[in-house]
Amino acid sequence: MPPVAAPASSSAASRTLALEEAVRIGLAFNRTIQAAYLGRDTQWFDLYVAEGKFIPKTTLSGAYKTLSGAGGRARQIDGGVTSSLALPTGGTLSLSTARSLLPEQGQRSTLSSLTLTQPLLKNAGWAVAMSSIVQARLNDASSRIGLQNTVAQTVAQIIYSYRNLLRAQEQIKIADDSLTRARRFLEMNQALAQAGRIPPVDVIQAEADVANQALALEENHNQLDSQRLELLNLLSLDLDTALTAQADAWGLAVRLATPEQVDALIEQHPDYWAARLSLARARQRVLLANNQQLWDVALVAGLTQAQGGANQGEAKKVDKYLGAQLSIPLFDRSIEQARVSAENDLKTEKIQLAQTRQTLRGKILNAMRNVQARARQAELADKAAELTRQKLQAEQEKLKYGRSSSFQVILFENDLRAAENNRLNARLAYLNSQVEWLLATGKLLDAWQAPLISHADVQTLLEADDEDA
């Protein structure tokens, strides 16, 4: 999306927003979205740390001492470097060098060692060594899906709030039109009463209707302010801004799916991705738990070199070794407990995946049916409003010739106002059902060209996990 300028803060600000602009401002400045992105930064750094597993780790150390004794005062300077490298085979390569210097005695010593430890059973192999990185990548993808869901829900709230503001604006127009008709009807009744064609009590009924319509208009203004503040809060704009929604910004064009396409929509839904990622993480935990059941057998090889003393030409002493080490845990039930727990978690995740699939199918089918029903309701409400208006006009004509009463006209006037409100509500319900459809299919951010993760990204991770397993 194109960049959005920071919202101005002015007590006298007045602004007319299109729906698209409101969504862009919300994506840029909504505080819930900003907080979610901050959390995402932390989760990304967790992945960054995990992927550095096979980078050498080096530590520098140093010390300076002043020694006092029978031989007088002396200085000792120590320094060292220690490096370790985790290998993709599960092994560890360590290198260390330590030097010590006594300047007054002219002595210096150096001790260096190189050690390789390679597990053969427990903790051995590419899959086990890579498991922590694979899990970190799966966690990162899940966090991106969580961020996308948060953003999508917030965008939906902004759209709903925008349309509630639009509803309040239209209701004021309906109420104002009703008040105008009520005043015209009062003037007509007053003229008819003066002519003796209707009783004076009918004028009182018309005056009461004017008062009721004015009361309704006042309540609509109150609702307008309430909806305006709600939208301003979601957009993080100045609450004193006189915000107006564009009356022609009625919504998005959506394309419904056929029943045969529901399975494909489920496969591409972020919630289904999240369930598959959870299943992949459970498989990794089973892999590690099974590996921990094995004996700890490892090959160990090393080289140690030492040189020291007052004579700098003293030969270096080199020691080499090669061997194996074995560790067998006995009577440790916690090892088996971890395996049982991991396997049960895997079974649970499989059940959750099936449940997620069924839940998504129900949501998608329900949202699709709801859009179709709301569309029919909007058409019927529009037709009902038009017929009610014609009915009121006919009744007003009948009143002019004494064939109706003020009470009946006022009743039909109230019917018209209710029908116009029903038409407005039906239209907005239809448009909101489109948003619900996009949420149910996980396509809301795609519609606004703001996806945070794609089906291809998730599929790549899952295929890599299958290869590692």
Short mmCIF file of C-alpha atoms in Angstrom, two decimals:
data_model
loop_
_atom_site.label_atom_id
_atom_site.label_comp_id
_atom_site.label_asym_id
_atom_site.label_seq_id
_atom_site.Cartn_x
_atom_site.Cartn_y
_atom_site.Cartn_z
CA MET A 1 0.00 0.00 0.00
CA PRO A 2 1.19 3.59 -0.55
CA PRO A 3 2.63 5.38 2.47
CA VAL A 4 0.25 7.31 4.70
CA ALA A 5 1.12 10.65 6.24
CA ALA A 6 1.08 10.87 10.01
CA PRO A 7 -2.28 12.08 11.31
CA ALA A 8 -2.36 15.73 12.23
CA SER A 9 -3.41 16.80 15.70
CA SER A 10 -5.66 19.82 15.59
CA SER A 11 -8.69 20.65 17.66
CA ALA A 12 -10.26 22.34 14.63
CA ALA A 13 -9.46 19.54 12.19
CA SER A 14 -12.19 18.39 9.82
CA ARG A 15 -11.75 15.38 7.62
CA THR A 16 -13.70 13.31 5.12
CA LEU A 17 -12.41 9.76 4.82
CA ALA A 18 -12.94 7.11 2.21
CA LEU A 19 -13.01 3.55 3.50
CA GLU A 20 -9.70 2.70 1.81
CA GLU A 21 -7.98 5.68 3.42
CA ALA A 22 -9.36 4.76 6.83
CA VAL A 23 -7.94 1.24 6.50
CA ARG A 24 -4.53 2.56 5.40
CA ILE A 25 -4.38 4.95 8.35
CA GLY A 26 -5.36 2.13 10.68
CA LEU A 27 -2.65 -0.16 9.30
CA ALA A 28 -0.09 2.58 9.86
CA PHE A 29 -1.13 4.03 13.23
CA ASN A 30 -3.50 1.69 15.09
CA ARG A 31 -1.89 1.01 18.47
CA THR A 32 -2.96 -2.63 18.62
CA ILE A 33 -1.21 -3.24 15.30
CA GLN A 34 1.86 -1.31 16.42
CA ALA A 35 2.11 -3.36 19.63
CA ALA A 36 1.71 -6.59 17.63
CA TYR A 37 4.58 -5.57 15.34
CA LEU A 38 6.80 -4.87 18.36
CA GLY A 39 6.10 -8.38 19.63
CA ARG A 40 6.92 -9.66 16.16
CA ASP A 41 10.37 -8.00 16.35
CA THR A 42 11.14 -10.02 19.48
CA GLN A 43 9.97 -13.25 17.83
CA TRP A 44 12.08 -12.54 14.76
CA PHE A 45 15.16 -12.12 16.95
CA ASP A 46 14.46 -15.51 18.54
CA LEU A 47 14.76 -17.02 15.06
CA TYR A 48 17.92 -15.01 14.39
CA VAL A 49 19.51 -16.45 17.55
CA ALA A 50 18.43 -20.02 16.74
CA GLU A 51 19.83 -19.88 13.21
CA GLY A 52 23.22 -18.92 14.64
CA LYS A 53 23.59 -22.37 16.21
CA PHE A 54 26.40 -23.43 13.84
CA ILE A 55 28.31 -20.17 14.06
CA PRO A 56 31.53 -20.46 16.15
CA LYS A 57 31.21 -19.06 19.66
CA THR A 58 34.38 -17.37 20.93
CA THR A 59 35.25 -16.02 24.36
CA LEU A 60 38.27 -13.84 25.14
CA SER A 61 39.58 -13.71 28.71
CA GLY A 62 42.39 -11.89 30.48
CA ALA A 63 43.71 -11.22 33.97
CA TYR A 64 46.42 -9.13 35.62
CA LYS A 65 47.76 -9.85 39.10
CA THR A 66 50.42 -8.40 41.40
CA LEU A 67 52.09 -11.11 43.50
CA SER A 68 53.88 -10.49 46.82
CA GLY A 69 55.94 -13.05 48.70
CA ALA A 70 59.34 -13.95 50.09
CA GLY A 71 60.88 -13.51 46.67
CA GLY A 72 59.56 -9.94 46.37
CA ARG A 73 56.93 -8.47 44.16
CA ALA A 74 56.04 -9.90 40.78
CA ARG A 75 53.45 -9.49 38.10
CA GLN A 76 51.39 -12.19 36.39
CA ILE A 77 49.55 -11.62 33.13
CA ASP A 78 47.08 -14.25 31.88
CA GLY A 79 45.16 -14.37 28.63
CA GLY A 80 43.15 -16.88 26.70
CA VAL A 81 40.82 -17.63 23.83
CA THR A 82 38.12 -20.29 23.88
CA SER A 83 36.10 -21.22 20.80
CA SER A 84 33.45 -23.85 20.25
CA LEU A 85 31.64 -24.92 17.11
CA ALA A 86 28.46 -26.98 17.00
CA LEU A 87 28.53 -29.36 14.04
CA PRO A 88 25.51 -30.35 11.90
CA THR A 89 26.30 -33.97 12.76
CA GLY A 90 25.53 -33.28 16.41
CA GLY A 91 29.17 -33.08 17.47
CA THR A 92 31.13 -30.26 19.05
CA LEU A 93 34.58 -28.96 18.14
CA SER A 94 36.37 -26.95 20.86
CA LEU A 95 39.61 -25.00 20.70
CA SER A 96 41.23 -23.20 23.61
CA THR A 97 44.51 -21.42 24.16
CA ALA A 98 45.74 -20.04 27.48
CA ARG A 99 48.93 -18.05 28.05
CA SER A 100 50.56 -16.92 31.26
CA LEU A 101 53.46 -14.49 31.63
CA LEU A 102 55.68 -13.69 34.67
CA PRO A 103 57.91 -10.83 33.42
CA GLU A 104 60.19 -10.59 36.50
CA GLN A 105 61.06 -14.31 36.36
CA GLY A 106 61.18 -14.35 32.59
CA GLN A 107 58.70 -17.19 32.47
CA ARG A 108 55.87 -17.74 30.08
CA SER A 109 53.67 -20.73 29.41
CA THR A 110 51.19 -21.69 26.73
CA LEU A 111 48.56 -24.41 26.86
CA SER A 112 46.44 -25.18 23.79
CA SER A 113 43.87 -27.88 23.26
CA LEU A 114 41.64 -29.07 20.45
CA THR A 115 38.76 -31.41 21.27
CA LEU A 116 36.20 -33.15 19.07
CA THR A 117 33.18 -34.90 20.57
CA GLN A 118 30.88 -36.75 18.18
CA PRO A 119 27.77 -38.52 19.55
CA LEU A 120 26.93 -41.81 17.86
CA LEU A 121 23.43 -42.46 19.24
CA LYS A 122 21.91 -39.85 21.55
CA ASN A 123 22.08 -36.31 20.10
CA ALA A 124 23.61 -37.66 16.86
CA GLY A 125 22.61 -36.87 13.30
CA TRP A 126 21.51 -34.02 11.07
CA ALA A 127 17.82 -34.21 12.00
CA VAL A 128 18.49 -33.92 15.74
CA ALA A 129 21.08 -31.17 15.31
CA MET A 130 18.75 -29.16 13.07
CA SER A 131 15.64 -29.69 15.22
CA SER A 132 16.05 -26.51 17.28
CA ILE A 133 16.41 -24.44 14.10
CA VAL A 134 13.45 -26.15 12.45
CA GLN A 135 11.29 -25.50 15.51
CA ALA A 136 12.42 -21.88 15.60
CA ARG A 137 11.41 -21.45 11.95
CA LEU A 138 8.05 -23.09 12.61
CA ASN A 139 7.53 -20.83 15.64
CA ASP A 140 8.44 -17.81 13.55
CA ALA A 141 5.92 -18.75 10.86
CA SER A 142 3.26 -19.24 13.55
CA SER A 143 4.02 -15.81 14.99
CA ARG A 144 3.66 -14.27 11.54
CA ILE A 145 0.28 -15.96 11.18
CA GLY A 146 -0.69 -14.66 14.63
CA LEU A 147 0.34 -11.15 13.61
CA GLN A 148 -1.65 -11.47 10.39
CA ASN A 149 -4.74 -12.57 12.33
CA THR A 150 -4.35 -9.64 14.72
CA VAL A 151 -4.03 -7.19 11.84
CA ALA A 152 -6.97 -8.76 10.00
CA GLN A 153 -9.24 -8.56 13.06
CA THR A 154 -8.23 -4.92 13.62
CA VAL A 155 -8.88 -4.05 9.97
CA ALA A 156 -12.30 -5.67 10.28
CA GLN A 157 -13.00 -3.58 13.39
CA ILE A 158 -12.03 -0.44 11.46
CA ILE A 159 -14.35 -1.37 8.57
CA TYR A 160 -17.23 -2.14 10.94
CA SER A 161 -16.63 1.11 12.84
CA TYR A 162 -16.43 3.09 9.58
CA ARG A 163 -19.75 1.66 8.46
CA ASN A 164 -21.31 2.33 11.86
CA LEU A 165 -20.31 5.97 11.35
CA LEU A 166 -21.80 5.83 7.87
CA ARG A 167 -24.96 4.28 9.35
CA ALA A 168 -25.22 7.11 11.91
CA GLN A 169 -24.82 9.72 9.16
CA GLU A 170 -27.53 8.11 7.04
CA GLN A 171 -29.84 7.76 10.05
CA ILE A 172 -29.54 11.49 10.64
CA LYS A 173 -30.61 12.08 7.05
CA ILE A 174 -33.56 9.71 7.52
CA ALA A 175 -34.53 11.39 10.80
CA ASP A 176 -34.14 14.85 9.30
CA ASP A 177 -36.34 13.90 6.34
CA SER A 178 -38.92 12.47 8.73
CA LEU A 179 -38.86 15.66 10.79
CA THR A 180 -39.29 17.76 7.62
CA ARG A 181 -42.29 15.64 6.55
CA ALA A 182 -43.76 15.87 10.06
CA ARG A 183 -43.51 19.66 10.01
CA ARG A 184 -45.12 19.86 6.58
CA PHE A 185 -47.87 17.54 7.79
CA LEU A 186 -48.38 19.78 10.87
CA GLU A 187 -48.72 22.84 8.65
CA MET A 188 -51.23 21.02 6.46
CA ASN A 189 -53.25 19.90 9.53
CA GLN A 190 -53.30 23.42 10.90
CA ALA A 191 -54.67 24.68 7.57
CA LEU A 192 -57.29 21.91 7.45
CA ALA A 193 -58.32 22.58 11.06
CA GLN A 194 -58.74 26.28 10.36
CA ALA A 195 -60.90 25.34 7.38
CA GLY A 196 -62.96 23.08 9.66
CA ARG A 197 -62.20 19.98 7.65
CA ILE A 198 -60.53 18.09 10.54
CA PRO A 199 -60.99 18.32 14.30
CA PRO A 200 -58.42 20.40 16.30
CA VAL A 201 -57.31 17.25 18.14
CA ASP A 202 -55.64 16.06 14.93
CA VAL A 203 -53.34 19.10 15.13
CA ILE A 204 -52.18 17.95 18.57
CA GLN A 205 -51.34 14.53 17.14
CA ALA A 206 -49.26 16.18 14.41
CA GLU A 207 -47.48 18.38 16.97
CA ALA A 208 -46.68 15.30 19.06
CA ASP A 209 -45.26 13.60 15.98
CA VAL A 210 -43.01 16.61 15.29
CA ALA A 211 -41.72 16.45 18.88
CA ASN A 212 -41.05 12.70 18.58
CA GLN A 213 -39.21 13.13 15.29
CA ALA A 214 -37.09 15.93 16.78
CA LEU A 215 -36.26 13.68 19.74
CA ALA A 216 -35.23 10.87 17.37
CA LEU A 217 -33.02 13.28 15.42
CA GLU A 218 -31.29 14.40 18.61
CA GLU A 219 -30.60 10.77 19.57
CA ASN A 220 -29.15 10.14 16.10
CA HIS A 221 -26.75 13.06 16.55
CA ASN A 222 -25.65 11.53 19.83
CA GLN A 223 -25.06 8.18 18.09
CA LEU A 224 -23.06 9.95 15.39
CA ASP A 225 -20.68 11.44 17.96
CA SER A 226 -20.29 8.07 19.65
CA GLN A 227 -19.44 6.27 16.39
CA ARG A 228 -17.11 9.09 15.34
CA LEU A 229 -15.11 8.78 18.58
CA GLU A 230 -14.91 5.00 18.22
CA LEU A 231 -13.45 5.25 14.71
CA LEU A 232 -11.04 8.04 15.68
CA ASN A 233 -9.78 5.90 18.54
CA LEU A 234 -9.16 2.94 16.21
CA LEU A 235 -7.30 5.20 13.77
CA SER A 236 -5.32 6.94 16.56
CA LEU A 237 -6.50 10.34 15.30
CA ASP A 238 -7.24 13.43 17.35
CA LEU A 239 -10.60 12.84 19.08
CA ASP A 240 -11.64 16.42 18.28
CA THR A 241 -11.47 15.74 14.54
CA ALA A 242 -14.82 16.26 12.80
CA LEU A 243 -14.70 13.03 10.85
CA THR A 244 -17.11 12.23 8.03
CA ALA A 245 -17.43 8.95 6.14
CA GLN A 246 -17.99 9.12 2.40
CA ALA A 247 -21.57 8.17 1.64
CA ASP A 248 -20.62 6.41 -1.60
CA ALA A 249 -17.95 4.21 -0.02
CA TRP A 250 -20.19 1.21 0.47
CA GLY A 251 -17.70 -1.62 0.40
CA LEU A 252 -15.69 -4.27 -1.36
CA ALA A 253 -16.61 -6.52 -4.24
CA VAL A 254 -16.15 -10.14 -3.15
CA ARG A 255 -16.29 -13.35 -5.10
CA LEU A 256 -17.97 -16.28 -3.43
CA ALA A 257 -16.73 -19.82 -3.85
CA THR A 258 -18.52 -22.89 -5.07
CA PRO A 259 -18.91 -25.84 -2.67
CA GLU A 260 -16.21 -27.64 -4.67
CA GLN A 261 -13.73 -24.85 -3.89
CA VAL A 262 -14.18 -24.99 -0.11
CA ASP A 263 -11.41 -27.58 0.38
CA ALA A 264 -8.95 -25.36 -1.49
CA LEU A 265 -9.96 -22.37 0.65
CA ILE A 266 -9.37 -24.41 3.80
CA GLU A 267 -5.89 -25.41 2.61
CA GLN A 268 -5.03 -21.74 2.06
CA HIS A 269 -6.49 -20.48 5.36
CA PRO A 270 -4.01 -19.05 7.93
CA ASP A 271 -5.70 -20.94 10.78
CA TYR A 272 -5.16 -24.21 8.91
CA TRP A 273 -1.54 -23.25 8.31
CA ALA A 274 -1.14 -22.61 12.03
CA ALA A 275 -2.60 -26.03 12.85
CA ARG A 276 -0.23 -27.74 10.40
CA LEU A 277 2.72 -25.85 11.87
CA SER A 278 1.71 -26.97 15.36
CA LEU A 279 1.61 -30.55 14.09
CA ALA A 280 5.09 -30.16 12.59
CA ARG A 281 6.42 -28.82 15.91
CA ALA A 282 4.89 -31.81 17.70
CA ARG A 283 6.69 -34.16 15.29
CA GLN A 284 9.97 -32.45 16.10
CA ARG A 285 9.35 -32.93 19.82
CA VAL A 286 8.67 -36.65 19.24
CA LEU A 287 11.88 -36.89 17.22
CA LEU A 288 13.90 -35.43 20.09
CA ALA A 289 12.09 -37.44 22.77
CA ASN A 290 12.77 -40.71 20.92
CA ASN A 291 16.39 -39.75 20.44
CA GLN A 292 16.79 -39.11 24.16
CA GLN A 293 15.86 -42.77 24.82
CA LEU A 294 19.18 -43.88 23.29
CA TRP A 295 22.44 -44.47 25.12
CA ASP A 296 24.89 -41.60 25.20
CA VAL A 297 27.77 -43.03 23.15
CA ALA A 298 30.30 -40.66 21.68
CA LEU A 299 33.70 -40.65 20.01
CA VAL A 300 36.19 -38.31 21.65
CA ALA A 301 39.41 -37.11 20.04
CA GLY A 302 41.77 -34.42 21.15
CA LEU A 303 45.16 -32.80 21.04
CA THR A 304 46.91 -30.89 23.82
CA GLN A 305 50.03 -28.80 23.38
CA ALA A 306 51.96 -27.28 26.28
CA GLN A 307 55.06 -25.11 26.32
CA GLY A 308 56.51 -23.15 29.20
CA GLY A 309 59.39 -22.27 31.46
CA ALA A 310 62.26 -19.78 31.53
CA ASN A 311 63.93 -21.31 28.48
CA GLN A 312 61.96 -20.15 25.44
CA GLY A 313 63.58 -22.81 23.31
CA GLU A 314 62.12 -25.58 25.41
CA ALA A 315 60.41 -28.17 23.27
CA LYS A 316 56.70 -28.26 23.00
CA LYS A 317 54.92 -31.15 24.67
CA VAL A 318 52.13 -32.58 22.55
CA ASP A 319 49.60 -35.14 23.75
CA LYS A 320 47.02 -36.81 21.52
CA TYR A 321 44.13 -39.02 22.44
CA LEU A 322 41.31 -40.92 20.79
CA GLY A 323 38.60 -42.83 22.57
CA ALA A 324 34.94 -43.31 23.32
CA GLN A 325 32.68 -42.44 26.19
CA LEU A 326 29.49 -44.12 27.30
CA SER A 327 26.71 -42.98 29.61
CA ILE A 328 23.70 -45.18 30.33
CA PRO A 329 20.91 -43.71 32.50
CA LEU A 330 19.20 -46.24 34.75
CA PHE A 331 15.84 -45.98 36.51
CA ASP A 332 15.22 -42.44 35.16
CA ARG A 333 11.49 -42.41 34.47
CA SER A 334 11.52 -38.80 33.32
CA ILE A 335 13.12 -39.85 30.01
CA GLU A 336 10.22 -42.15 29.20
CA GLN A 337 7.81 -39.54 30.54
CA ALA A 338 9.07 -37.03 27.96
CA ARG A 339 8.52 -39.53 25.15
CA VAL A 340 4.97 -40.38 26.26
CA SER A 341 4.13 -36.69 26.61
CA ALA A 342 5.53 -35.87 23.16
CA GLU A 343 3.63 -38.72 21.49
CA ASN A 344 0.37 -37.70 23.17
CA ASP A 345 0.95 -34.10 22.10
CA LEU A 346 1.38 -35.33 18.52
CA LYS A 347 -1.90 -37.25 18.68
CA THR A 348 -3.62 -34.17 20.13
CA GLU A 349 -2.29 -31.97 17.34
CA LYS A 350 -3.62 -34.41 14.73
CA ILE A 351 -7.05 -34.20 16.36
CA GLN A 352 -6.80 -30.40 16.46
CA LEU A 353 -5.88 -30.32 12.77
CA ALA A 354 -8.99 -32.34 11.89
CA GLN A 355 -11.10 -30.11 14.16
CA THR A 356 -9.65 -26.96 12.60
CA ARG A 357 -10.49 -28.25 9.15
CA GLN A 358 -14.09 -28.97 10.15
CA THR A 359 -14.45 -25.64 11.97
CA LEU A 360 -13.14 -23.72 8.98
CA ARG A 361 -15.47 -25.59 6.65
CA GLY A 362 -18.41 -24.60 8.85
CA LYS A 363 -17.29 -20.97 9.00
CA ILE A 364 -16.79 -20.73 5.25
CA LEU A 365 -20.11 -22.37 4.38
CA ASN A 366 -21.93 -20.24 6.96
CA ALA A 367 -20.28 -17.03 5.73
CA MET A 368 -21.14 -17.89 2.12
CA ARG A 369 -24.77 -18.59 3.02
CA ASN A 370 -24.89 -15.41 5.09
CA VAL A 371 -23.67 -13.24 2.19
CA GLN A 372 -26.33 -14.71 -0.11
CA ALA A 373 -29.07 -14.28 2.51
CA ARG A 374 -28.03 -10.69 3.31
CA ALA A 375 -28.05 -9.85 -0.40
CA ARG A 376 -31.66 -11.07 -0.72
CA GLN A 377 -32.64 -9.23 2.47
CA ALA A 378 -31.13 -5.99 1.13
CA GLU A 379 -33.17 -6.32 -2.08
CA LEU A 380 -36.38 -7.01 -0.14
CA ALA A 381 -35.74 -4.15 2.28
CA ASP A 382 -35.20 -1.76 -0.63
CA LYS A 383 -38.47 -2.86 -2.21
CA ALA A 384 -40.33 -2.61 1.11
CA ALA A 385 -39.06 0.95 1.70
CA GLU A 386 -40.18 2.08 -1.74
CA LEU A 387 -43.64 0.54 -1.30
CA THR A 388 -43.99 2.08 2.16
CA ARG A 389 -43.16 5.49 0.73
CA GLN A 390 -45.86 5.04 -1.93
CA LYS A 391 -48.28 3.91 0.76
CA LEU A 392 -47.63 7.09 2.79
CA GLN A 393 -48.09 9.32 -0.26
CA ALA A 394 -51.41 7.65 -1.05
CA GLU A 395 -52.61 8.07 2.53
CA GLN A 396 -51.67 11.77 2.51
CA GLU A 397 -53.74 12.24 -0.64
CA LYS A 398 -56.69 10.48 0.97
CA LEU A 399 -56.40 12.82 4.00
CA LYS A 400 -56.78 15.87 1.75
CA TYR A 401 -60.21 14.60 0.74
CA GLY A 402 -61.23 13.55 4.23
CA ARG A 403 -60.94 9.83 3.57
CA SER A 404 -58.22 9.24 6.18
CA SER A 405 -57.14 10.54 9.56
CA SER A 406 -54.05 12.20 11.00
CA PHE A 407 -53.49 9.19 13.19
CA GLN A 408 -53.28 6.92 10.14
CA VAL A 409 -50.90 9.24 8.29
CA ILE A 410 -48.63 9.49 11.35
CA LEU A 411 -48.68 5.72 11.65
CA PHE A 412 -47.65 5.37 7.99
CA GLU A 413 -44.99 8.04 8.50
CA ASN A 414 -43.49 5.95 11.30
CA ASP A 415 -43.69 2.91 9.04
CA LEU A 416 -41.70 4.74 6.37
CA ARG A 417 -39.00 5.79 8.79
CA ALA A 418 -38.74 2.21 10.08
CA ALA A 419 -38.60 0.88 6.50
CA GLU A 420 -35.84 3.32 5.54
CA ASN A 421 -33.84 2.33 8.60
CA ASN A 422 -34.43 -1.33 7.77
CA ARG A 423 -33.16 -0.72 4.25
CA LEU A 424 -30.05 1.02 5.61
CA ASN A 425 -29.41 -1.75 8.12
CA ALA A 426 -29.93 -4.44 5.50
CA ARG A 427 -27.45 -2.81 3.14
CA LEU A 428 -24.82 -2.49 5.85
CA ALA A 429 -25.47 -6.04 7.06
CA TYR A 430 -24.87 -7.25 3.50
CA LEU A 431 -21.62 -5.30 3.25
CA ASN A 432 -20.47 -6.50 6.68
CA SER A 433 -21.26 -10.08 5.64
CA GLN A 434 -18.74 -9.58 2.85
CA VAL A 435 -16.11 -8.70 5.46
CA GLU A 436 -17.12 -11.77 7.46
CA TRP A 437 -16.69 -13.86 4.32
CA LEU A 438 -13.18 -12.49 3.79
CA LEU A 439 -12.36 -13.17 7.44
CA ALA A 440 -13.77 -16.69 7.24
CA THR A 441 -11.63 -17.46 4.19
CA GLY A 442 -8.55 -15.66 5.56
CA LYS A 443 -8.48 -13.32 2.56
CA LEU A 444 -9.22 -9.97 4.19
CA LEU A 445 -5.63 -8.69 4.09
CA ASP A 446 -5.24 -10.04 0.55
CA ALA A 447 -8.20 -7.87 -0.44
CA TRP A 448 -6.34 -4.86 0.95
CA GLN A 449 -3.02 -6.02 -0.55
CA ALA A 450 -1.40 -6.36 2.88
CA PRO A 451 -0.63 -10.08 3.42
CA LEU A 452 2.10 -10.89 5.98
CA ILE A 453 2.70 -14.53 5.06
CA SER A 454 1.78 -16.62 2.05
CA HIS A 455 0.71 -20.19 1.50
CA ALA A 456 3.98 -20.77 -0.40
CA ASP A 457 6.03 -19.65 2.64
CA VAL A 458 4.26 -22.12 4.92
CA GLN A 459 4.41 -24.94 2.38
CA THR A 460 8.17 -24.49 2.01
CA LEU A 461 8.65 -24.79 5.77
CA LEU A 462 6.46 -27.88 6.04
CA GLU A 463 8.25 -29.59 3.14
CA ALA A 464 11.62 -28.84 4.78
CA ASP A 465 10.33 -30.32 8.04
CA ASP A 466 9.22 -33.49 6.22
CA GLU A 467 12.69 -33.84 4.68
CA ASP A 468 14.41 -33.39 8.05
CA ALA A 469 12.09 -35.94 9.67
#
